[in-house]
């Protein structure tokens, strides 16, 4: 059974609209991450969190917010979706420390029109 | 920040052949290098890793070589099977920042 679950699996949004991507993990991991995958850019880190009620900026945080209401849940919020945010978004979780395996969700394909 | 480059970007091999994927990084502070595999339509899955105090690691048909001096890694897959068809990602992390820096991936296609 998948330990990192993302919803929705795909979404079409309108430019300027609000989008919320959700992630739920049952790994009992402290760390959770949001990455985006684009052709030609690989995976890039948007936000991460190491404890509930706290989030940290990754490499490309502009235009995104994150929320970690509990250890299990981590959301990515696009307040004003733009065409450039069309991508596949992956959530992942890991244990403590910087040298831990990441466990990924299945991804959310977001198309902003 | 760290930059990770992978070559080639794609390759096609016949079943049973070997595959070599090269990866280089720029930040000498990087100490941990996990590799992930993404099969079509599936989530990224960890396959093998190496730390900077090692030179070689093997896991069944996978062999990972690491050269700290040249900041270079290579992943060797032997006796390939159609199930090895996937995108393979090299990544790097250090001891002071969270998260991994990924390469662009190498698409491997294995034909019977």
Short mmCIF file of C-alpha atoms in Angstrom, two decimals:
data_model
loop_
_atom_site.label_atom_id
_atom_site.label_comp_id
_atom_site.label_asym_id
_atom_site.label_seq_id
_atom_site.Cartn_x
_atom_site.Cartn_y
_atom_site.Cartn_z
CA UNK A 1 0.00 0.00 0.00
CA UNK A 2 1.37 3.39 -1.06
CA UNK A 3 2.83 5.28 1.89
CA UNK A 4 2.80 8.69 0.16
CA UNK A 5 -0.51 9.60 -1.44
CA UNK A 6 -1.12 12.68 -3.54
CA UNK A 7 -4.41 14.21 -4.58
CA UNK A 8 -5.64 15.02 -7.08
CA UNK A 9 -3.70 12.94 -9.60
CA UNK A 10 -4.41 15.49 -12.28
CA UNK A 11 -5.95 18.92 -12.42
CA UNK A 12 -6.78 21.58 -14.94
CA UNK A 13 -6.80 25.10 -13.55
CA UNK A 14 -7.45 28.53 -14.99
CA UNK A 15 -4.89 31.29 -14.94
CA UNK A 16 -5.29 33.38 -11.81
CA UNK A 17 -7.20 30.72 -9.96
CA UNK A 18 -6.22 29.08 -6.68
CA UNK A 19 -4.90 25.53 -6.68
CA UNK A 20 -4.22 23.28 -3.71
CA UNK A 21 -2.29 20.05 -4.05
CA UNK A 22 -2.44 17.65 -1.14
CA UNK A 23 -0.04 15.02 0.16
CA UNK A 24 -0.52 12.44 2.90
CA UNK A 25 2.15 10.08 4.24
CA UNK A 26 1.96 7.11 6.56
CA UNK A 27 5.73 6.60 6.87
CA UNK A 28 5.89 8.44 10.20
CA UNK A 29 8.53 10.66 8.61
CA UNK A 30 9.41 14.09 9.90
CA UNK A 31 10.46 15.54 6.53
CA UNK A 32 8.17 16.20 3.61
CA UNK A 33 8.97 17.86 0.28
CA UNK A 34 7.35 19.29 -2.81
CA UNK A 35 9.18 19.00 -6.14
CA UNK A 36 8.14 19.97 -9.62
CA UNK A 37 9.21 18.13 -12.73
CA UNK A 38 9.49 19.85 -16.08
CA UNK A 39 10.92 18.65 -19.32
CA UNK A 40 14.46 19.93 -19.51
CA UNK A 41 14.66 20.83 -15.81
CA UNK A 42 14.44 17.54 -14.01
CA UNK A 43 13.07 17.77 -10.46
CA UNK A 44 13.39 21.00 -8.52
CA UNK A 45 12.64 21.56 -4.84
CA UNK A 46 9.85 24.05 -4.11
CA UNK A 47 9.22 23.80 -0.36
CA UNK A 48 9.93 21.36 2.41
CA UNK A 49 9.01 20.87 6.06
CA UNK A 50 10.64 19.09 8.97
CA UNK A 51 7.92 19.58 11.56
CA UNK A 52 4.23 20.31 11.70
CA UNK A 53 3.22 23.98 11.45
CA UNK A 54 6.54 24.94 9.87
CA UNK A 55 7.67 25.12 6.26
CA UNK A 56 10.92 26.08 4.55
CA UNK A 57 11.69 27.46 1.12
CA UNK A 58 13.44 25.26 -1.38
CA UNK A 59 15.20 26.29 -4.57
CA UNK A 60 12.19 27.66 -6.49
CA UNK A 61 9.57 28.88 -3.96
CA UNK A 62 8.28 31.93 -5.83
CA UNK A 63 4.56 31.67 -6.61
CA UNK A 64 4.01 28.82 -4.16
CA UNK A 65 3.01 28.48 -0.54
CA UNK A 66 3.12 25.37 1.60
CA UNK A 67 1.24 24.21 4.64
CA UNK A 68 2.04 21.40 7.10
CA UNK A 69 -0.92 21.13 9.49
CA UNK A 70 0.19 17.73 10.83
CA UNK A 71 3.08 15.29 10.49
CA UNK A 72 1.11 13.31 7.94
CA UNK A 73 -0.13 16.11 5.69
CA UNK A 74 1.66 18.63 3.49
CA UNK A 75 -0.07 20.89 0.98
CA UNK A 76 1.21 23.02 -1.87
CA UNK A 77 -0.82 26.13 -2.65
CA UNK A 78 -0.78 28.19 -5.81
CA UNK A 79 -2.68 31.37 -4.88
CA UNK A 80 -2.65 32.78 -8.42
CA UNK A 81 -1.91 29.98 -10.86
CA UNK A 82 0.07 30.92 -13.95
CA UNK A 83 0.82 29.18 -17.24
CA UNK A 84 4.44 28.66 -16.17
CA UNK A 85 3.28 26.50 -13.28
CA UNK A 86 2.07 23.78 -15.62
CA UNK A 87 4.14 20.77 -14.54
CA UNK A 88 4.07 17.49 -12.70
CA UNK A 89 4.32 17.91 -8.94
CA UNK A 90 5.77 15.27 -6.65
CA UNK A 91 5.50 15.02 -2.90
CA UNK A 92 8.04 13.01 -0.95
CA UNK A 93 8.84 12.13 2.64
CA UNK A 94 12.03 11.11 4.43
CA UNK A 95 13.45 10.50 7.85
CA UNK A 96 15.62 12.93 9.78
CA UNK A 97 18.97 14.07 8.46
CA UNK A 98 20.26 15.07 5.05
CA UNK A 99 21.27 11.58 3.92
CA UNK A 100 17.99 9.76 3.85
CA UNK A 101 16.05 8.06 1.11
CA UNK A 102 13.10 9.99 -0.25
CA UNK A 103 9.81 8.16 -0.73
CA UNK A 104 7.75 9.71 -3.48
CA UNK A 105 4.08 10.00 -4.25
CA UNK A 106 2.71 9.17 -7.68
CA UNK A 107 2.63 12.81 -8.75
CA UNK A 108 -0.01 15.36 -9.73
CA UNK A 109 -0.16 16.56 -13.31
CA UNK A 110 -1.24 20.21 -13.27
CA UNK A 111 -2.24 22.04 -16.41
CA UNK A 112 -2.87 25.77 -16.12
CA UNK A 113 -4.83 27.20 -19.05
CA UNK B 1 24.17 25.99 -5.54
CA UNK B 2 24.76 22.43 -6.51
CA UNK B 3 24.37 21.41 -10.14
CA UNK B 4 24.07 17.81 -11.28
CA UNK B 5 24.61 16.79 -14.88
CA UNK B 6 23.80 13.43 -16.43
CA UNK B 7 24.90 11.93 -19.69
CA UNK B 8 23.61 10.59 -21.94
CA UNK B 9 20.10 12.00 -21.90
CA UNK B 10 18.77 8.84 -23.49
CA UNK B 11 19.95 5.48 -24.75
CA UNK B 12 18.51 2.38 -26.36
CA UNK B 13 19.90 -1.09 -25.80
CA UNK B 14 18.96 -4.65 -26.60
CA UNK B 15 17.96 -6.94 -23.76
CA UNK B 16 21.02 -8.49 -22.12
CA UNK B 17 23.36 -5.61 -22.92
CA UNK B 18 24.95 -3.35 -20.33
CA UNK B 19 24.22 0.31 -19.69
CA UNK B 20 26.48 3.04 -18.36
CA UNK B 21 25.10 6.34 -17.08
CA UNK B 22 27.46 9.14 -16.13
CA UNK B 23 26.79 11.84 -13.56
CA UNK B 24 28.83 14.82 -12.43
CA UNK B 25 28.28 17.38 -9.70
CA UNK B 26 29.79 20.74 -8.84
CA UNK B 27 29.55 21.24 -5.06
CA UNK B 28 32.48 19.66 -3.20
CA UNK B 29 30.32 19.77 -0.04
CA UNK B 30 27.96 17.12 -1.44
CA UNK B 31 28.35 13.88 0.47
CA UNK B 32 25.39 11.68 -0.41
CA UNK B 33 24.37 10.50 -3.88
CA UNK B 34 21.16 8.49 -4.24
CA UNK B 35 19.82 7.31 -7.57
CA UNK B 36 16.17 6.97 -8.45
CA UNK B 37 14.29 5.17 -11.19
CA UNK B 38 11.04 6.35 -12.73
CA UNK B 39 9.23 3.72 -14.77
CA UNK B 40 6.53 4.94 -17.16
CA UNK B 41 3.50 6.07 -15.22
CA UNK B 42 5.01 5.18 -11.86
CA UNK B 43 6.48 7.08 -8.95
CA UNK B 44 10.20 7.66 -8.47
CA UNK B 45 11.78 4.77 -6.66
CA UNK B 46 15.12 4.65 -4.85
CA UNK B 47 17.50 2.10 -6.38
CA UNK B 48 21.00 2.63 -4.99
CA UNK B 49 23.09 5.22 -3.17
CA UNK B 50 26.68 5.95 -2.25
CA UNK B 51 28.36 8.21 0.27
CA UNK B 52 31.45 10.29 -0.33
CA UNK B 53 33.63 8.03 1.83
CA UNK B 54 33.05 5.12 -0.56
CA UNK B 55 34.31 4.36 -4.07
CA UNK B 56 32.05 1.52 -5.12
CA UNK B 57 28.73 0.00 -4.25
CA UNK B 58 26.92 -2.93 -5.82
CA UNK B 59 23.32 -4.06 -5.58
CA UNK B 60 22.60 -7.10 -7.74
CA UNK B 61 22.88 -5.91 -11.37
CA UNK B 62 23.62 -2.32 -10.36
CA UNK B 63 27.14 -1.04 -9.70
CA UNK B 64 27.75 2.54 -8.65
CA UNK B 65 31.22 4.06 -8.87
CA UNK B 66 32.23 7.32 -7.22
CA UNK B 67 35.27 9.50 -7.82
CA UNK B 68 35.47 12.31 -5.27
CA UNK B 69 38.46 13.90 -6.94
CA UNK B 70 36.74 14.39 -10.29
CA UNK B 71 33.23 14.80 -8.79
CA UNK B 72 31.98 12.03 -11.01
CA UNK B 73 29.71 9.03 -10.60
CA UNK B 74 28.76 6.26 -12.96
CA UNK B 75 25.92 3.76 -12.75
CA UNK B 76 26.46 0.46 -14.51
CA UNK B 77 23.50 -1.84 -15.18
CA UNK B 78 24.33 -5.32 -16.43
CA UNK B 79 22.18 -7.95 -18.14
CA UNK B 80 19.41 -5.47 -18.86
CA UNK B 81 15.79 -6.54 -19.02
CA UNK B 82 12.74 -4.80 -20.50
CA UNK B 83 11.74 -3.95 -16.93
CA UNK B 84 14.84 -1.75 -16.68
CA UNK B 85 13.26 0.66 -19.14
CA UNK B 86 12.85 3.88 -17.16
CA UNK B 87 14.27 7.30 -16.51
CA UNK B 88 17.22 7.15 -14.13
CA UNK B 89 18.00 10.16 -11.95
CA UNK B 90 21.27 10.96 -10.24
CA UNK B 91 20.99 13.25 -7.21
CA UNK B 92 23.20 14.85 -4.58
CA UNK B 93 22.88 16.30 -1.11
CA UNK B 94 25.16 17.84 1.48
CA UNK B 95 25.17 18.03 5.27
CA UNK B 96 23.83 21.56 5.64
CA UNK B 97 20.79 21.81 3.38
CA UNK B 98 17.73 19.66 3.16
CA UNK B 99 16.49 18.09 -0.02
CA UNK B 100 18.18 16.59 -3.06
CA UNK B 101 19.47 18.23 -6.23
CA UNK B 102 18.55 16.10 -9.21
CA UNK B 103 20.05 15.69 -12.64
CA UNK B 104 17.81 15.88 -15.69
CA UNK B 105 17.61 12.12 -15.95
CA UNK B 106 18.67 9.47 -18.46
CA UNK B 107 15.93 7.69 -20.36
CA UNK B 108 16.86 4.02 -20.85
CA UNK B 109 14.91 1.89 -23.31
CA UNK B 110 15.54 -1.86 -23.34
CA UNK B 111 14.16 -3.81 -26.28
CA UNK B 112 13.75 -7.60 -26.36
#
